[in-house]
Amino acid sequence: MKGNVVHIGQGKETLSKVPKPPVYMTDEGKKHYEKIGSVLAKNDLLKEKYLQALEVISEAMAQWEFALREIKKANKEKLGSGYVQKFASGASNVSVYVTLKDKAEDSILKAAKVFGLDPKSEKELKIEGGQLDLFQELMKKKSGS
């Protein structure tokens, strides 16, 4: 029986490659899923148990971009109309796109905390090493370093 070398592709919780996005995601969400997922994987922050958070942040990014485009388009037609919606009755309200943008931002920020993508949660994020790190730590203690 062949022995295994500790921590070469084993004992590591993080994913080195982004799995395919789920079929139920929107096309724009899938693009963000692959883009954000690649950055997370490259930085050793993507874990299988966090894939749903990646889905949330990806779809929220797609909604956020859509809302910003609609706000920009309305503002080109009439300055400020992307932010305020006026009704025939004379009443006005915050634009639905501002509401969508705000909700998407909330979702993005909440999901980003899972990956330590803001300064506070980055400090709080405990990155666990693999078996080799544990072995090296034990060797330091043994040698008295």
PDB file of C-alpha atoms in Angstrom:
ATOM      1  CA  MET A   1       0.000   0.000   0.000  1.00  0.00           C
ATOM      2  CA  LYS A   2       1.324   3.419  -0.979  1.00  0.00           C
ATOM      3  CA  GLY A   3       1.738   6.058   1.714  1.00  0.00           C
ATOM      4  CA  ASN A   4       0.299   9.524   1.260  1.00  0.00           C
ATOM      5  CA  VAL A   5       2.247  12.750   1.590  1.00  0.00           C
ATOM      6  CA  VAL A   6       0.545  15.010   4.095  1.00  0.00           C
ATOM      7  CA  HIS A   7      -1.237  18.075   2.633  1.00  0.00           C
ATOM      8  CA  ILE A   8      -0.526  17.642  -1.066  1.00  0.00           C
ATOM      9  CA  GLY A   9      -4.117  17.967  -2.207  1.00  0.00           C
ATOM     10  CA  GLN A  10      -5.332  16.375   0.999  1.00  0.00           C
ATOM     11  CA  GLY A  11      -6.403  17.850   4.287  1.00  0.00           C
ATOM     12  CA  LYS A  12      -7.107  21.185   2.632  1.00  0.00           C
ATOM     13  CA  GLU A  13     -10.610  22.563   3.096  1.00  0.00           C
ATOM     14  CA  THR A  14     -10.430  25.309   0.487  1.00  0.00           C
ATOM     15  CA  LEU A  15     -11.266  24.755  -3.158  1.00  0.00           C
ATOM     16  CA  SER A  16      -8.630  25.483  -5.765  1.00  0.00           C
ATOM     17  CA  LYS A  17     -11.204  25.629  -8.574  1.00  0.00           C
ATOM     18  CA  VAL A  18     -14.677  27.145  -8.708  1.00  0.00           C
ATOM     19  CA  PRO A  19     -17.418  24.553  -9.291  1.00  0.00           C
ATOM     20  CA  LYS A  20     -19.909  25.160 -12.098  1.00  0.00           C
ATOM     21  CA  PRO A  21     -22.598  27.633 -11.097  1.00  0.00           C
ATOM     22  CA  PRO A  22     -26.022  26.131 -10.365  1.00  0.00           C
ATOM     23  CA  VAL A  23     -28.460  26.060 -13.285  1.00  0.00           C
ATOM     24  CA  TYR A  24     -31.055  28.124 -11.422  1.00  0.00           C
ATOM     25  CA  MET A  25     -28.801  31.194 -11.313  1.00  0.00           C
ATOM     26  CA  THR A  26     -29.311  34.027 -13.791  1.00  0.00           C
ATOM     27  CA  ASP A  27     -26.806  34.419 -16.615  1.00  0.00           C
ATOM     28  CA  GLU A  28     -25.449  37.628 -15.077  1.00  0.00           C
ATOM     29  CA  GLY A  29     -25.269  35.970 -11.663  1.00  0.00           C
ATOM     30  CA  LYS A  30     -23.285  33.078 -13.167  1.00  0.00           C
ATOM     31  CA  LYS A  31     -20.724  35.515 -14.591  1.00  0.00           C
ATOM     32  CA  HIS A  32     -20.223  37.055 -11.154  1.00  0.00           C
ATOM     33  CA  TYR A  33     -20.124  33.591  -9.561  1.00  0.00           C
ATOM     34  CA  GLU A  34     -17.207  32.575 -11.774  1.00  0.00           C
ATOM     35  CA  LYS A  35     -15.399  35.918 -11.433  1.00  0.00           C
ATOM     36  CA  ILE A  36     -15.777  36.271  -7.655  1.00  0.00           C
ATOM     37  CA  GLY A  37     -15.275  32.542  -7.093  1.00  0.00           C
ATOM     38  CA  SER A  38     -11.993  32.632  -9.018  1.00  0.00           C
ATOM     39  CA  VAL A  39     -10.696  35.486  -6.870  1.00  0.00           C
ATOM     40  CA  LEU A  40     -11.735  33.668  -3.691  1.00  0.00           C
ATOM     41  CA  ALA A  41     -10.161  30.392  -4.823  1.00  0.00           C
ATOM     42  CA  LYS A  42      -6.945  32.174  -5.833  1.00  0.00           C
ATOM     43  CA  ASN A  43      -6.748  33.707  -2.350  1.00  0.00           C
ATOM     44  CA  ASP A  44      -7.511  30.381  -0.649  1.00  0.00           C
ATOM     45  CA  LEU A  45     -10.857  31.612   0.745  1.00  0.00           C
ATOM     46  CA  LEU A  46     -13.361  29.429  -1.117  1.00  0.00           C
ATOM     47  CA  LYS A  47     -14.785  26.467   0.778  1.00  0.00           C
ATOM     48  CA  GLU A  48     -17.498  24.090  -0.354  1.00  0.00           C
ATOM     49  CA  LYS A  49     -19.646  25.022   2.639  1.00  0.00           C
ATOM     50  CA  TYR A  50     -19.559  28.684   1.510  1.00  0.00           C
ATOM     51  CA  LEU A  51     -20.818  28.102  -2.043  1.00  0.00           C
ATOM     52  CA  GLN A  52     -24.340  29.287  -1.176  1.00  0.00           C
ATOM     53  CA  ALA A  53     -22.889  32.560   0.108  1.00  0.00           C
ATOM     54  CA  LEU A  54     -21.050  32.855  -3.221  1.00  0.00           C
ATOM     55  CA  GLU A  55     -24.371  32.338  -5.022  1.00  0.00           C
ATOM     56  CA  VAL A  56     -26.012  35.068  -2.923  1.00  0.00           C
ATOM     57  CA  ILE A  57     -23.222  37.597  -3.450  1.00  0.00           C
ATOM     58  CA  SER A  58     -23.144  36.817  -7.189  1.00  0.00           C
ATOM     59  CA  GLU A  59     -26.882  37.276  -7.732  1.00  0.00           C
ATOM     60  CA  ALA A  60     -26.861  40.400  -5.562  1.00  0.00           C
ATOM     61  CA  MET A  61     -24.039  41.843  -7.694  1.00  0.00           C
ATOM     62  CA  ALA A  62     -26.115  41.175 -10.815  1.00  0.00           C
ATOM     63  CA  GLN A  63     -29.142  42.944  -9.263  1.00  0.00           C
ATOM     64  CA  TRP A  64     -26.983  45.823  -8.064  1.00  0.00           C
ATOM     65  CA  GLU A  65     -25.520  46.379 -11.538  1.00  0.00           C
ATOM     66  CA  PHE A  66     -28.986  46.174 -13.125  1.00  0.00           C
ATOM     67  CA  ALA A  67     -30.362  48.757 -10.674  1.00  0.00           C
ATOM     68  CA  LEU A  68     -27.439  51.130 -11.262  1.00  0.00           C
ATOM     69  CA  ARG A  69     -27.883  50.873 -15.033  1.00  0.00           C
ATOM     70  CA  GLU A  70     -31.602  51.670 -14.736  1.00  0.00           C
ATOM     71  CA  ILE A  71     -30.914  54.628 -12.428  1.00  0.00           C
ATOM     72  CA  LYS A  72     -28.305  55.946 -14.860  1.00  0.00           C
ATOM     73  CA  LYS A  73     -30.659  55.483 -17.841  1.00  0.00           C
ATOM     74  CA  ALA A  74     -33.516  57.341 -16.104  1.00  0.00           C
ATOM     75  CA  ASN A  75     -31.177  60.139 -15.000  1.00  0.00           C
ATOM     76  CA  LYS A  76     -30.039  60.642 -18.612  1.00  0.00           C
ATOM     77  CA  GLU A  77     -33.668  61.224 -19.620  1.00  0.00           C
ATOM     78  CA  LYS A  78     -34.370  63.587 -16.724  1.00  0.00           C
ATOM     79  CA  LEU A  79     -31.912  64.432 -13.975  1.00  0.00           C
ATOM     80  CA  GLY A  80     -32.925  62.869 -10.652  1.00  0.00           C
ATOM     81  CA  SER A  81     -35.667  60.696 -12.105  1.00  0.00           C
ATOM     82  CA  GLY A  82     -33.599  57.577 -11.438  1.00  0.00           C
ATOM     83  CA  TYR A  83     -33.835  58.230  -7.726  1.00  0.00           C
ATOM     84  CA  VAL A  84     -37.385  59.516  -7.304  1.00  0.00           C
ATOM     85  CA  GLN A  85     -40.520  58.053  -8.818  1.00  0.00           C
ATOM     86  CA  LYS A  86     -43.403  60.483  -9.449  1.00  0.00           C
ATOM     87  CA  PHE A  87     -46.964  59.309  -9.845  1.00  0.00           C
ATOM     88  CA  ALA A  88     -49.901  60.845 -11.772  1.00  0.00           C
ATOM     89  CA  SER A  89     -51.559  61.650  -8.445  1.00  0.00           C
ATOM     90  CA  GLY A  90     -48.663  63.992  -7.641  1.00  0.00           C
ATOM     91  CA  ALA A  91     -47.202  61.690  -5.012  1.00  0.00           C
ATOM     92  CA  SER A  92     -43.564  60.724  -5.171  1.00  0.00           C
ATOM     93  CA  ASN A  93     -41.533  57.911  -3.742  1.00  0.00           C
ATOM     94  CA  VAL A  94     -38.037  56.475  -3.850  1.00  0.00           C
ATOM     95  CA  SER A  95     -37.447  54.732  -7.163  1.00  0.00           C
ATOM     96  CA  VAL A  96     -37.860  50.948  -7.232  1.00  0.00           C
ATOM     97  CA  TYR A  97     -34.319  50.783  -8.610  1.00  0.00           C
ATOM     98  CA  VAL A  98     -32.923  52.608  -5.578  1.00  0.00           C
ATOM     99  CA  THR A  99     -34.737  50.122  -3.353  1.00  0.00           C
ATOM    100  CA  LEU A 100     -33.372  47.204  -5.392  1.00  0.00           C
ATOM    101  CA  LYS A 101     -29.859  48.697  -5.269  1.00  0.00           C
ATOM    102  CA  ASP A 102     -30.021  49.178  -1.498  1.00  0.00           C
ATOM    103  CA  LYS A 103     -31.275  45.628  -0.860  1.00  0.00           C
ATOM    104  CA  ALA A 104     -28.629  44.188  -3.174  1.00  0.00           C
ATOM    105  CA  GLU A 105     -25.920  46.161  -1.341  1.00  0.00           C
ATOM    106  CA  ASP A 106     -27.127  44.752   1.977  1.00  0.00           C
ATOM    107  CA  SER A 107     -26.987  41.211   0.591  1.00  0.00           C
ATOM    108  CA  ILE A 108     -23.523  41.807  -0.880  1.00  0.00           C
ATOM    109  CA  LEU A 109     -22.150  43.130   2.403  1.00  0.00           C
ATOM    110  CA  LYS A 110     -23.668  40.296   4.451  1.00  0.00           C
ATOM    111  CA  ALA A 111     -22.352  37.595   2.108  1.00  0.00           C
ATOM    112  CA  ALA A 112     -18.955  39.320   1.845  1.00  0.00           C
ATOM    113  CA  LYS A 113     -18.471  38.930   5.602  1.00  0.00           C
ATOM    114  CA  VAL A 114     -18.395  35.139   5.151  1.00  0.00           C
ATOM    115  CA  PHE A 115     -15.242  35.530   3.074  1.00  0.00           C
ATOM    116  CA  GLY A 116     -13.652  38.313   5.132  1.00  0.00           C
ATOM    117  CA  LEU A 117     -14.028  40.805   2.281  1.00  0.00           C
ATOM    118  CA  ASP A 118     -14.301  43.854   4.503  1.00  0.00           C
ATOM    119  CA  PRO A 119     -11.696  45.069   7.025  1.00  0.00           C
ATOM    120  CA  LYS A 120     -13.612  44.080  10.170  1.00  0.00           C
ATOM    121  CA  SER A 121     -14.607  40.586   9.054  1.00  0.00           C
ATOM    122  CA  GLU A 122     -11.155  40.014   7.554  1.00  0.00           C
ATOM    123  CA  LYS A 123      -9.700  40.442  11.049  1.00  0.00           C
ATOM    124  CA  GLU A 124     -12.343  38.147  12.524  1.00  0.00           C
ATOM    125  CA  LEU A 125     -11.918  35.482   9.840  1.00  0.00           C
ATOM    126  CA  LYS A 126      -9.928  32.613  11.215  1.00  0.00           C
ATOM    127  CA  ILE A 127      -8.002  31.025   8.380  1.00  0.00           C
ATOM    128  CA  GLU A 128      -7.154  27.476   9.270  1.00  0.00           C
ATOM    129  CA  GLY A 129      -4.043  25.920   7.818  1.00  0.00           C
ATOM    130  CA  GLY A 130      -3.772  22.400   6.532  1.00  0.00           C
ATOM    131  CA  GLN A 131      -2.076  19.400   8.065  1.00  0.00           C
ATOM    132  CA  LEU A 132       1.388  20.579   6.984  1.00  0.00           C
ATOM    133  CA  ASP A 133       0.932  23.821   8.926  1.00  0.00           C
ATOM    134  CA  LEU A 134      -0.059  21.813  11.978  1.00  0.00           C
ATOM    135  CA  PHE A 135       2.980  19.569  11.532  1.00  0.00           C
ATOM    136  CA  GLN A 136       5.304  22.572  11.206  1.00  0.00           C
ATOM    137  CA  GLU A 137       3.827  24.149  14.339  1.00  0.00           C
ATOM    138  CA  LEU A 138       4.392  20.916  16.296  1.00  0.00           C
ATOM    139  CA  MET A 139       7.978  20.718  15.055  1.00  0.00           C
ATOM    140  CA  LYS A 140       8.639  24.303  16.228  1.00  0.00           C
ATOM    141  CA  LYS A 141       7.300  23.478  19.682  1.00  0.00           C
ATOM    142  CA  LYS A 142       9.362  20.307  19.833  1.00  0.00           C
ATOM    143  CA  SER A 143      12.594  22.108  18.898  1.00  0.00           C
ATOM    144  CA  GLY A 144      11.825  24.904  21.376  1.00  0.00           C
ATOM    145  CA  SER A 145      11.547  27.652  18.742  1.00  0.00           C
TER     146      SER A 145
END
